[in-house]
Tab-separated table of C-alpha atoms in Angstrom:
chain	number	residue	atom	x	y	z
Y	1	MET	CA	4.486	-14.668	-8.580
Y	2	ALA	CA	6.670	-11.600	-8.129
Y	3	ILE	CA	7.801	-8.376	-9.786
Y	4	THR	CA	11.494	-7.521	-9.959
Y	5	LEU	CA	12.114	-4.033	-8.568
Y	6	ASN	CA	14.607	-1.611	-10.116
Y	7	ASN	CA	17.254	-2.667	-7.564
Y	8	GLY	CA	16.894	-6.385	-8.299
Y	9	PHE	CA	14.817	-7.379	-5.280
Y	10	GLN	CA	11.677	-9.444	-5.806
Y	11	MET	CA	8.297	-8.184	-4.570
Y	12	PRO	CA	5.331	-10.613	-4.484
Y	13	VAL	CA	2.455	-9.304	-6.612
Y	14	MET	CA	-0.096	-10.274	-3.967
Y	15	GLY	CA	0.117	-8.872	-0.477
Y	16	LEU	CA	-2.061	-8.421	2.576
Y	17	GLY	CA	-2.735	-4.890	3.755
Y	18	VAL	CA	-3.213	-4.493	7.504
Y	19	TRP	CA	-4.936	-1.082	7.526
Y	20	ARG	CA	-7.906	-1.079	9.923
Y	21	MET	CA	-7.015	-4.587	11.047
Y	22	GLU	CA	-8.041	-4.743	14.697
Y	23	LYS	CA	-5.223	-5.577	17.077
Y	24	HIS	CA	-6.858	-8.664	18.574
Y	25	LEU	CA	-7.353	-10.152	15.102
Y	26	VAL	CA	-3.846	-9.537	13.768
Y	27	ARG	CA	-2.155	-12.675	15.080
Y	28	ASP	CA	-4.586	-15.179	13.590
Y	29	LEU	CA	-4.894	-13.290	10.299
Y	30	ILE	CA	-1.129	-13.074	9.770
Y	31	ILE	CA	-0.521	-16.717	10.693
Y	32	ASN	CA	-3.411	-17.917	8.520
Y	33	ALA	CA	-2.271	-15.723	5.633
Y	34	ILE	CA	1.207	-17.259	5.743
Y	35	LYS	CA	-0.316	-20.739	5.749
Y	36	ILE	CA	-2.441	-19.826	2.708
Y	37	GLY	CA	0.630	-18.616	0.838
Y	38	TYR	CA	0.917	-14.872	1.445
Y	39	ARG	CA	4.518	-13.727	1.569
Y	40	HIS	CA	3.993	-9.970	1.393
Y	41	PHE	CA	2.578	-7.825	4.204
Y	42	ASP	CA	1.883	-4.114	3.899
Y	43	CYS	CA	2.058	-2.187	7.171
Y	44	ALA	CA	2.357	1.437	8.279
Y	45	ALA	CA	3.207	3.255	11.468
Y	46	ASP	CA	-0.108	5.079	11.162
Y	47	TYR	CA	-2.073	1.818	11.224
Y	48	LYS	CA	-1.110	1.550	14.893
Y	49	ASN	CA	-0.775	-2.238	14.836
Y	50	GLU	CA	2.896	-2.741	13.965
Y	51	ALA	CA	3.581	-4.275	17.397
Y	52	GLU	CA	0.843	-6.867	16.907
Y	53	VAL	CA	2.116	-7.657	13.416
Y	54	GLY	CA	5.600	-8.022	14.876
Y	55	GLU	CA	4.413	-10.497	17.484
Y	56	ALA	CA	2.723	-12.596	14.798
Y	57	LEU	CA	5.816	-12.534	12.585
Y	58	ALA	CA	8.075	-13.502	15.492
Y	59	GLU	CA	5.820	-16.460	16.239
Y	60	ALA	CA	5.853	-17.513	12.587
Y	61	PHE	CA	9.660	-17.394	12.484
Y	62	LYS	CA	10.128	-19.158	15.820
Y	63	SER	CA	7.748	-21.975	14.926
Y	64	GLY	CA	9.458	-22.554	11.589
Y	65	LEU	CA	6.304	-21.696	9.656
Y	66	VAL	CA	8.315	-19.372	7.441
Y	67	LYS	CA	11.805	-17.868	7.283
Y	68	ARG	CA	12.412	-14.132	7.460
Y	69	GLU	CA	14.013	-14.077	4.023
Y	70	GLU	CA	10.863	-15.618	2.528
Y	71	LEU	CA	8.729	-12.621	3.502
Y	72	PHE	CA	8.476	-9.135	2.025
Y	73	ILE	CA	7.590	-6.604	4.735
Y	74	THR	CA	6.618	-3.026	3.939
Y	75	THR	CA	5.938	-0.208	6.351
Y	76	LYS	CA	5.685	3.562	6.001
Y	77	LEU	CA	6.999	6.861	7.326
Y	78	TRP	CA	4.149	8.934	8.715
Y	79	ASN	CA	3.658	12.619	7.883
Y	80	SER	CA	4.631	13.828	11.354
Y	81	ASP	CA	8.036	12.105	11.195
Y	82	HIS	CA	9.485	13.589	7.996
Y	83	GLY	CA	12.163	15.346	10.035
Y	84	HIS	CA	12.900	12.196	12.028
Y	85	VAL	CA	13.250	9.484	9.391
Y	86	LEU	CA	15.938	7.411	11.112
Y	87	GLY	CA	14.140	7.414	14.455
Y	88	ALA	CA	10.806	6.565	12.857
Y	89	CYS	CA	12.294	3.681	10.896
Y	90	LYS	CA	14.011	2.267	13.977
Y	91	ASP	CA	10.762	2.575	15.926
Y	92	SER	CA	8.911	0.588	13.261
Y	93	LEU	CA	11.665	-2.039	13.141
Y	94	LYS	CA	11.487	-2.443	16.925
Y	95	LYS	CA	7.712	-2.865	16.878
Y	96	LEU	CA	7.842	-5.283	13.953
Y	97	GLN	CA	10.718	-7.178	15.635
Y	98	LEU	CA	12.773	-7.057	12.445
Y	99	ASP	CA	16.407	-6.294	11.626
Y	100	TYR	CA	15.561	-4.795	8.256
Y	101	LEU	CA	12.612	-3.765	6.109
Y	102	ASP	CA	12.124	-4.966	2.561
Y	103	LEU	CA	10.437	-1.680	1.664
Y	104	TYR	CA	9.978	1.658	3.453
Y	105	LEU	CA	7.651	4.219	1.914
Y	106	VAL	CA	6.986	7.916	2.397
Y	107	HIS	CA	3.308	7.485	3.286
Y	108	PHE	CA	2.080	10.856	1.975
Y	109	PRO	CA	3.967	13.661	0.225
Y	110	VAL	CA	3.463	16.126	3.084
Y	111	ALA	CA	5.262	16.897	6.337
Y	112	VAL	CA	3.121	17.919	9.294
Y	113	LYS	CA	3.774	19.032	12.867
Y	114	HIS	CA	6.021	16.577	14.697
Y	115	THR	CA	4.444	15.091	17.805
Y	116	GLY	CA	7.095	12.569	18.825
Y	117	VAL	CA	8.506	9.563	16.978
Y	118	GLY	CA	5.933	6.803	16.749
Y	119	ASN	CA	3.089	9.107	17.748
Y	120	THR	CA	1.446	9.264	14.359
Y	121	SER	CA	-0.901	12.204	14.633
Y	122	SER	CA	-2.500	14.545	12.131
Y	123	GLU	CA	-2.850	17.632	14.268
Y	124	LEU	CA	-5.003	20.450	13.011
Y	125	ALA	CA	-4.046	24.095	13.342
Y	126	GLU	CA	-6.355	26.714	14.860
Y	127	ASP	CA	-8.126	27.116	11.533
Y	128	GLY	CA	-9.120	23.435	11.545
Y	129	VAL	CA	-6.718	22.598	8.714
Y	130	LEU	CA	-3.883	20.060	8.853
Y	131	ASP	CA	-0.860	21.683	10.528
Y	132	ILE	CA	1.585	21.403	7.612
Y	133	ASP	CA	5.302	21.916	8.268
Y	134	THR	CA	6.663	24.112	5.470
Y	135	THR	CA	10.294	23.862	6.637
Y	136	ILE	CA	10.894	20.273	5.492
Y	137	SER	CA	11.082	19.544	1.778
Y	138	LEU	CA	10.278	16.205	0.190
Y	139	GLU	CA	13.828	16.199	-1.165
Y	140	THR	CA	15.221	16.419	2.380
Y	141	THR	CA	12.960	13.578	3.462
Y	142	TRP	CA	14.046	11.462	0.507
Y	143	HIS	CA	17.754	11.872	1.170
Y	144	ALA	CA	17.137	10.716	4.751
Y	145	MET	CA	15.329	7.692	3.298
Y	146	GLU	CA	18.379	6.985	1.126
Y	147	ASP	CA	20.566	6.925	4.242
Y	148	LEU	CA	18.438	4.042	5.562
Y	149	VAL	CA	19.495	1.977	2.551
Y	150	SER	CA	23.192	2.726	2.974
Y	151	ASN	CA	22.896	1.898	6.699
Y	152	GLY	CA	21.369	-1.509	5.920
Y	153	LEU	CA	18.081	-0.861	7.703
Y	154	VAL	CA	16.017	-0.950	4.512
Y	155	ARG	CA	16.482	-2.833	1.254
Y	156	SER	CA	14.194	-0.709	-0.908
Y	157	ILE	CA	12.635	2.719	-0.512
Y	158	GLY	CA	9.671	4.206	-2.252
Y	159	ILE	CA	6.886	6.746	-2.258
Y	160	SER	CA	3.153	6.597	-1.713
Y	161	ASN	CA	0.280	8.772	-2.898
Y	162	TYR	CA	2.600	10.757	-5.218
Y	163	ASP	CA	1.215	12.143	-8.481
Y	164	ILE	CA	3.151	12.367	-11.748
Y	165	PHE	CA	4.719	15.734	-10.919
Y	166	LEU	CA	5.962	14.733	-7.465
Y	167	THR	CA	7.167	11.388	-8.812
Y	168	ARG	CA	9.074	13.163	-11.567
Y	169	ASP	CA	10.693	15.482	-9.008
Y	170	CYS	CA	11.716	12.510	-6.862
Y	171	LEU	CA	13.381	10.915	-9.872
Y	172	ALA	CA	15.266	14.175	-10.499
Y	173	TYR	CA	16.728	14.629	-7.006
Y	174	SER	CA	17.142	10.992	-5.969
Y	175	LYS	CA	20.440	9.159	-5.743
Y	176	VAL	CA	18.560	5.971	-4.882
Y	177	LYS	CA	15.579	5.823	-7.220
Y	178	PRO	CA	12.173	5.051	-5.727
Y	179	ALA	CA	11.449	1.353	-6.231
Y	180	VAL	CA	7.693	1.672	-5.677
Y	181	ASN	CA	4.879	4.200	-5.792
Y	182	GLN	CA	1.919	2.944	-3.774
Y	183	ILE	CA	-1.296	4.625	-4.927
Y	184	GLU	CA	-5.033	4.103	-4.861
Y	185	THR	CA	-5.998	2.423	-8.099
Y	186	HIS	CA	-8.861	0.079	-8.968
Y	187	PRO	CA	-11.370	-0.349	-11.815
Y	188	TYR	CA	-13.201	2.877	-10.867
Y	189	PHE	CA	-9.935	4.839	-10.427
Y	190	GLN	CA	-7.511	3.470	-12.988
Y	191	ARG	CA	-5.022	6.351	-13.238
Y	192	GLU	CA	-3.534	4.942	-16.415
Y	193	SER	CA	-1.267	7.939	-17.052
Y	194	LEU	CA	0.342	7.747	-13.612
Y	195	VAL	CA	0.675	3.953	-13.763
Y	196	LYS	CA	2.319	4.090	-17.192
Y	197	PHE	CA	4.619	6.952	-16.178
Y	198	CYS	CA	5.877	5.038	-13.164
Y	199	GLN	CA	6.350	1.810	-15.086
Y	200	LYS	CA	8.130	3.628	-17.921
Y	201	HIS	CA	10.657	4.946	-15.405
Y	202	GLY	CA	11.187	1.660	-13.598
Y	203	ILE	CA	8.959	2.348	-10.606
Y	204	CYS	CA	6.673	-0.505	-9.585
Y	205	VAL	CA	3.105	0.544	-8.828
Y	206	THR	CA	1.431	-0.996	-5.796
Y	207	ALA	CA	-2.344	-0.659	-5.751
Y	208	HIS	CA	-3.682	0.111	-2.318
Y	209	THR	CA	-7.483	-0.029	-2.194
Y	210	PRO	CA	-7.423	-2.433	-5.188
Y	211	LEU	CA	-11.065	-3.385	-4.553
Y	212	GLY	CA	-12.257	0.204	-4.473
Y	213	GLY	CA	-12.431	0.387	-0.706
Y	214	ALA	CA	-15.457	-1.883	-0.345
Y	215	ALA	CA	-17.095	-1.618	3.082
Y	216	ALA	CA	-14.188	0.176	4.773
Y	217	ASN	CA	-14.209	3.274	2.606
Y	218	HIS	CA	-17.993	3.333	2.445
Y	219	GLU	CA	-18.055	3.428	6.229
Y	220	TRP	CA	-15.359	6.096	6.616
Y	221	PHE	CA	-15.856	8.247	3.544
Y	222	GLY	CA	-19.301	7.409	2.181
Y	223	THR	CA	-17.831	6.231	-1.126
Y	224	VAL	CA	-19.074	3.349	-3.249
Y	225	SER	CA	-17.214	0.223	-4.331
Y	226	CYS	CA	-16.694	-0.967	-7.879
Y	227	LEU	CA	-17.506	-4.554	-6.907
Y	228	GLU	CA	-21.213	-4.121	-7.632
Y	229	ASP	CA	-20.537	-2.912	-11.163
Y	230	PRO	CA	-22.351	-5.004	-13.814
Y	231	VAL	CA	-19.137	-5.461	-15.811
Y	232	LEU	CA	-17.275	-7.021	-12.884
Y	233	GLN	CA	-20.338	-9.029	-11.913
Y	234	GLY	CA	-20.651	-10.340	-15.471
Y	235	LEU	CA	-16.995	-11.308	-15.696
Y	236	ALA	CA	-17.241	-13.000	-12.307
Y	237	LYS	CA	-20.056	-15.159	-13.610
Y	238	LYS	CA	-18.144	-15.896	-16.823
Y	239	HIS	CA	-15.028	-17.098	-14.997
Y	240	GLY	CA	-16.722	-18.668	-11.989
Y	241	LYS	CA	-14.997	-16.203	-9.675
Y	242	SER	CA	-16.035	-13.361	-7.378
Y	243	ALA	CA	-16.062	-9.726	-8.478
Y	244	ALA	CA	-13.192	-9.115	-6.034
Y	245	GLN	CA	-11.102	-11.821	-7.692
Y	246	ILE	CA	-11.778	-10.268	-11.093
Y	247	ALA	CA	-10.661	-6.839	-9.843
Y	248	LEU	CA	-7.497	-8.272	-8.310
Y	249	ARG	CA	-6.653	-10.287	-11.427
Y	250	TRP	CA	-7.124	-7.148	-13.540
Y	251	GLY	CA	-4.689	-5.317	-11.275
Y	252	ILE	CA	-2.101	-8.069	-11.554
Y	253	GLN	CA	-2.410	-8.277	-15.330
Y	254	ARG	CA	-1.756	-4.556	-15.665
Y	255	LYS	CA	1.548	-5.307	-13.901
Y	256	THR	CA	0.686	-3.702	-10.584
Y	257	VAL	CA	1.093	-5.233	-7.125
Y	258	VAL	CA	-2.184	-5.600	-5.226
Y	259	ILE	CA	-2.549	-5.493	-1.447
Y	260	PRO	CA	-6.207	-6.119	-0.553
Y	261	LYS	CA	-7.146	-5.778	3.102
Y	262	THR	CA	-9.547	-8.081	4.877
Y	263	SER	CA	-10.271	-9.240	8.412
Y	264	LYS	CA	-12.441	-12.135	7.254
Y	265	PRO	CA	-10.687	-15.537	7.034
Y	266	GLU	CA	-12.816	-16.639	4.090
Y	267	ARG	CA	-11.954	-13.472	2.134
Y	268	LEU	CA	-8.282	-13.946	2.990
Y	269	GLU	CA	-8.264	-17.232	1.118
Y	270	GLU	CA	-10.538	-16.037	-1.689
Y	271	ASN	CA	-8.364	-13.021	-2.471
Y	272	PHE	CA	-5.326	-15.265	-2.891
Y	273	GLN	CA	-7.050	-17.535	-5.421
Y	274	VAL	CA	-6.318	-15.374	-8.460
Y	275	PHE	CA	-3.470	-17.283	-10.070
Y	276	ASP	CA	-5.485	-20.113	-11.626
Y	277	PHE	CA	-7.226	-18.085	-14.341
Y	278	GLU	CA	-6.502	-15.279	-16.777
Y	279	LEU	CA	-8.589	-12.433	-18.148
Y	280	ALA	CA	-8.689	-12.255	-21.934
Y	281	LYS	CA	-7.945	-9.005	-23.767
Y	282	GLU	CA	-11.664	-8.389	-24.261
Y	283	ASP	CA	-12.207	-8.870	-20.524
Y	284	MET	CA	-9.465	-6.367	-19.731
Y	285	ASP	CA	-10.925	-3.924	-22.265
Y	286	LEU	CA	-14.342	-4.170	-20.640
Y	287	ILE	CA	-12.883	-3.279	-17.249
Y	288	ASN	CA	-10.780	-0.510	-18.766
Y	289	GLY	CA	-14.052	1.004	-19.975
Y	290	ILE	CA	-15.611	1.488	-16.526
Y	291	ASP	CA	-13.090	4.016	-15.177
Y	292	ARG	CA	-14.950	6.764	-13.283
Y	293	LYS	CA	-11.841	8.627	-12.075
Y	294	TYR	CA	-13.398	8.025	-8.685
Y	295	ARG	CA	-11.206	8.230	-5.586
Y	296	THR	CA	-12.665	6.318	-2.635
Y	297	ASN	CA	-10.017	7.108	0.006
Y	298	GLN	CA	-10.628	10.682	1.157
Y	299	PRO	CA	-8.361	11.818	4.024
Y	300	ALA	CA	-9.553	15.392	3.425
Y	301	LYS	CA	-12.533	14.430	5.559
Y	302	PHE	CA	-10.215	14.424	8.596
Y	303	TRP	CA	-7.560	16.922	7.543
Y	304	GLY	CA	-9.670	19.919	6.568
Y	305	ILE	CA	-7.720	20.204	3.310
Y	306	ASP	CA	-7.723	18.248	0.072
Y	307	LEU	CA	-4.095	17.446	-0.694
Y	308	TYR	CA	-5.138	16.013	-4.059
Y	309	ALA	CA	-6.806	19.225	-5.272
């Protein structure tokens, strides 16, 4: 099951996110995911495991498990490389052992102090606040992203963690329109206005943190997951599914792409089993009613500044 992007390319609606995936686990998780049926993998330079993902992909191609053209591979430009887009993209391609990317995203709408291509840091200034580079505009970054498309290194380009205003600006100055906006969205953080705005203007929304962060964001940020919510628990019982499967199915039915992350083999398979049932309108309405406008991913904890404020 796939969504057609505004440039005609197909993007599978279910993907596997590799954030916080430990390096020694990557190979088995990627290979097993492909065997289960995953054809979409969401990476980022900042996840610091592109090389391990690349080794797993190379093995999958060499063994004949899957062909390159059957996979959709995403990675992202880190904040410290906004002034070095071409070099950063080539560095990611080298680590991933790929000739092209299906999708390359601007990870966050902020440029910070450059510390060397591939060295994805978030250096703090003397005041303890993220060392933001005010000399590089998002428009400049975007035009460098567009050059990647014309040079054949990337098929689609997009944005990540952009709000309505920044998305609107990108649409205004872009020659190549963003194909995707990857944002945090889940039953406790539905962001209906942003989702509808993007979809109205032909931008596919990818939901990172589609399960509300679960254990990962609780551990890092002290936030709570939506999976314990009585509504999701009740619908899980009704459909004979898990609360996670209900949340993922809800995301798919609102026409977003979902990229849950897991390092547990049993969860890997469970998360993919969301195409054999459908939520009724009343089910969707129940979930729509539990929005808390609650962000679970909070990088401000590390950056000394809330970029979402």
